[in-house]
């Protein structure tokens, strides 16, 4: 490990908009401390935001730890950088800043990645189930097809076929720290557990489900009707 990377803390919580609704967050090093990169560049060329700035965006959904979607990555190389600093910097870029990043000397190294959905069709053992949280997040997760067909209605779960517009796709996420509530029910001598949509909590309880965990929203956003 080079000396300039040892002791470099990834403690700067940063967000970039993945689209018009979802903001992806992660912890990075202080990029503005590097030669040739300023705090202004990071904002105007890459669209980096603090959590407070992202939360101030009307209808924004903020997530960290997400497996998908992922923003595009860009890299900037500086052969004149001092030996005490890395000669290249790689980071995420906002969906609407690719042109500004290119103009600022950043090159695209990896395109953005969306959420993969598996339709509920014959021949599929596992399908995508989608639970909606109170902030509008659509949390996608795999569920056995037989179980999905049996519990989707009472637990308010949608399938891949329900995602028909860009507005809906912009709210999809997998694996984030923000998560829907989790419920359980005794089933055929065992216990079946899964996520549920927040609006279906009362229906789930009435159907005999136990609420194991309520929804968890890591960053409260401006309320909006999806």
Coordinates of C-alpha atoms in Angstrom, one line a residue:
X1 CA 0.0 0.0 0.0
X2 CA 1.5 3.4 -1.0
X3 CA 2.4 5.8 1.8
X4 CA -0.1 8.4 0.5
X5 CA -3.0 6.0 0.9
X6 CA -2.1 4.8 4.4
X7 CA -4.2 6.6 7.1
X8 CA -6.5 8.2 4.5
X9 CA -9.9 8.1 6.2
X10 CA -13.0 7.6 4.1
X11 CA -15.0 9.8 6.4
X12 CA -16.6 12.3 4.0
X13 CA -20.2 11.4 3.5
X14 CA -21.1 12.3 -0.1
X15 CA -24.2 12.1 -2.3
X16 CA -24.8 12.3 -6.0
X17 CA -28.2 12.2 -7.8
X18 CA -28.6 8.9 -9.7
X19 CA -31.6 10.4 -11.4
X20 CA -34.2 13.1 -10.8
X21 CA -35.3 11.3 -7.5
X22 CA -32.8 9.0 -6.0
X23 CA -29.5 10.2 -4.4
X24 CA -26.7 7.7 -3.9
X25 CA -24.5 8.1 -0.8
X26 CA -21.1 6.8 0.2
X27 CA -18.1 7.7 2.3
X28 CA -15.0 8.9 0.5
X29 CA -11.7 10.6 1.2
X30 CA -11.3 14.4 1.2
X31 CA -10.8 14.7 -2.6
X32 CA -10.5 18.5 -2.4
X33 CA -7.2 18.0 -0.4
X34 CA -5.6 16.6 -3.6
X35 CA -3.6 18.7 -6.0
X36 CA -5.5 19.8 -9.0
X37 CA -9.0 19.2 -7.5
X38 CA -10.9 21.9 -5.7
X39 CA -14.0 21.9 -3.6
X40 CA -15.7 23.9 -6.3
X41 CA -14.7 21.4 -9.0
X42 CA -16.2 18.5 -7.0
X43 CA -19.6 20.3 -6.8
X44 CA -19.8 21.9 -10.3
X45 CA -18.0 19.1 -12.3
X46 CA -19.1 16.0 -10.4
X47 CA -22.3 17.1 -8.6
X48 CA -21.1 16.0 -5.2
X49 CA -23.4 17.0 -2.3
X50 CA -23.4 16.8 1.4
X51 CA -26.3 15.0 3.1
X52 CA -27.9 18.3 4.1
X53 CA -27.7 19.6 0.5
X54 CA -29.2 16.4 -0.8
X55 CA -32.0 16.4 1.8
X56 CA -32.8 20.0 0.7
X57 CA -33.7 18.8 -2.8
X58 CA -37.5 18.6 -3.1
X59 CA -38.7 14.9 -3.2
X60 CA -35.2 13.5 -3.0
X61 CA -34.7 9.9 -1.7
X62 CA -31.4 9.4 0.0
X63 CA -29.8 5.9 0.3
X64 CA -26.4 4.6 1.3
X65 CA -25.0 1.1 1.1
X66 CA -27.1 0.3 -2.0
X67 CA -26.1 -2.7 -4.1
X68 CA -27.9 -1.1 -7.0
X69 CA -28.4 1.3 -8.7
X70 CA -24.8 2.6 -8.9
X71 CA -23.7 6.0 -10.3
X72 CA -21.3 6.2 -13.2
X73 CA -17.6 6.5 -12.2
X74 CA -15.1 8.9 -13.6
X75 CA -11.3 9.2 -13.3
X76 CA -8.9 12.2 -13.5
X77 CA -5.2 11.6 -14.0
X78 CA -2.5 14.1 -13.1
X79 CA 1.0 13.1 -14.0
X80 CA 2.3 16.3 -12.3
X81 CA 1.0 15.3 -8.9
X82 CA 3.6 15.3 -6.2
X83 CA 5.0 11.9 -5.1
X84 CA 3.1 12.2 -1.8
X85 CA -0.3 12.1 -3.6
X86 CA -1.9 9.6 -6.0
X87 CA -1.5 10.4 -9.7
X88 CA -5.2 9.6 -10.5
X89 CA -8.5 10.1 -8.7
X90 CA -11.6 7.9 -9.3
X91 CA -15.0 8.7 -7.9
X92 CA -18.8 8.7 -8.6
X93 CA -20.4 11.4 -10.8
X94 CA -24.0 12.7 -10.9
X95 CA -26.2 11.6 -13.7
X96 CA -26.5 15.2 -15.0
X97 CA -22.8 16.1 -14.7
X98 CA -21.2 13.8 -17.3
X99 CA -20.6 16.7 -19.7
X100 CA -19.3 19.0 -17.0
X101 CA -17.0 16.3 -15.8
X102 CA -15.6 15.7 -19.3
X103 CA -15.0 19.4 -19.7
X104 CA -13.2 19.4 -16.4
X105 CA -10.7 16.7 -17.5
X106 CA -12.5 13.6 -16.0
X107 CA -12.9 10.5 -18.1
X108 CA -15.7 8.0 -17.8
X109 CA -14.4 4.7 -16.3
X110 CA -17.6 2.8 -15.6
X111 CA -21.2 3.6 -16.7
X112 CA -24.1 3.8 -14.3
X113 CA -25.8 0.5 -13.4
X114 CA -29.6 0.2 -12.8
X115 CA -31.7 -2.3 -10.8
X116 CA -32.2 -5.7 -12.4
X117 CA -35.7 -7.0 -12.2
X118 CA -36.8 -10.6 -12.7
X119 CA -40.4 -10.9 -14.0
X120 CA -42.9 -13.2 -12.4
X121 CA -43.3 -15.7 -15.2
X122 CA -43.5 -19.5 -15.7
X123 CA -40.1 -21.2 -15.3
X124 CA -38.7 -18.7 -12.8
X125 CA -38.1 -20.1 -9.3
X126 CA -37.1 -16.7 -7.8
X127 CA -38.8 -13.4 -8.9
X128 CA -38.4 -9.7 -7.9
X129 CA -40.7 -8.5 -5.2
X130 CA -41.0 -4.8 -4.6
X131 CA -42.0 -3.2 -1.3
X132 CA -42.8 0.5 -1.1
X133 CA -41.7 2.7 1.9
X134 CA -43.4 5.8 3.2
X135 CA -40.8 8.1 1.6
X136 CA -41.5 6.6 -1.9
X137 CA -38.5 4.2 -2.0
X138 CA -39.3 1.1 -4.0
X139 CA -37.1 -1.7 -2.4
X140 CA -36.6 -4.6 -4.7
X141 CA -35.6 -8.1 -3.4
X142 CA -35.7 -11.7 -4.5
X143 CA -38.6 -13.9 -3.4
X144 CA -39.6 -17.5 -4.2
X145 CA -42.3 -17.3 -6.9
X146 CA -44.7 -19.6 -5.0
X147 CA -44.4 -17.4 -1.9
X148 CA -44.8 -14.2 -4.0
X149 CA -48.0 -15.5 -5.5
X150 CA -49.3 -16.4 -2.1
X151 CA -48.4 -13.3 -0.1
X152 CA -48.1 -10.4 -2.5
X153 CA -51.6 -9.0 -2.2
X154 CA -51.8 -9.0 1.6
X155 CA -48.3 -7.6 2.1
X156 CA -48.6 -5.0 -0.7
X157 CA -45.8 -6.3 -2.8
X158 CA -45.5 -5.5 -6.5
X159 CA -43.8 -7.4 -9.2
X160 CA -41.4 -6.3 -12.0
X161 CA -44.3 -5.9 -14.4
X162 CA -45.6 -3.0 -12.2
X163 CA -42.6 -0.9 -13.1
X164 CA -43.8 0.8 -16.3
X165 CA -42.5 4.4 -16.1
X166 CA -39.2 6.1 -15.6
X167 CA -40.7 7.8 -12.5
X168 CA -41.2 4.4 -10.9
X169 CA -37.8 3.1 -12.0
X170 CA -36.2 6.2 -10.5
X171 CA -37.3 5.1 -7.0
X172 CA -36.0 1.5 -7.2
X173 CA -33.1 0.3 -5.0
X174 CA -31.7 -2.9 -3.7
X175 CA -29.6 -3.7 -0.6
X176 CA -29.6 -0.2 0.9
X177 CA -29.5 0.6 4.6
X178 CA -33.0 2.1 4.1
X179 CA -35.3 -1.0 4.3
X180 CA -39.0 -1.9 4.4
X181 CA -40.5 -3.4 7.4
X182 CA -40.2 -7.1 8.0
X183 CA -42.9 -9.5 9.1
X184 CA -43.3 -13.2 9.9
X185 CA -46.0 -15.8 10.1
X186 CA -46.1 -19.5 11.1
X187 CA -46.4 -21.5 7.9
X188 CA -46.6 -25.3 7.5
X189 CA -44.8 -26.0 10.7
X190 CA -42.1 -23.3 10.2
X191 CA -41.8 -19.6 10.2
X192 CA -42.0 -17.5 6.9
X193 CA -40.4 -14.1 7.0
X194 CA -40.3 -11.4 4.3
X195 CA -40.5 -7.6 3.7
X196 CA -43.8 -5.8 3.4
X197 CA -44.9 -2.4 2.0
X198 CA -45.5 0.2 4.8
X199 CA -49.0 0.9 3.7
X200 CA -49.9 -2.8 4.1
X201 CA -48.9 -3.1 7.7
X202 CA -52.5 -3.1 9.1
X203 CA -53.6 -5.7 6.5
X204 CA -50.6 -7.9 7.4
X205 CA -51.4 -7.8 11.1
X206 CA -55.1 -8.6 10.3
X207 CA -53.9 -11.6 8.3
X208 CA -52.0 -13.0 11.2
X209 CA -48.5 -11.7 10.5
X210 CA -46.2 -10.5 13.2
X211 CA -44.3 -7.3 12.6
X212 CA -40.7 -8.1 13.4
X213 CA -39.2 -4.7 12.3
X214 CA -40.8 -1.5 11.1
X215 CA -39.5 0.3 8.0
X216 CA -36.2 2.1 8.5
X217 CA -35.5 5.3 6.5
X218 CA -32.0 6.4 7.0
X219 CA -32.5 10.0 5.8
X220 CA -35.8 11.7 5.9
X221 CA -36.6 13.5 2.7
X222 CA -39.1 16.1 1.7
X223 CA -42.5 14.4 1.7
X224 CA -43.9 13.9 -1.8
X225 CA -46.7 11.9 -3.4
X226 CA -45.1 9.4 -5.8

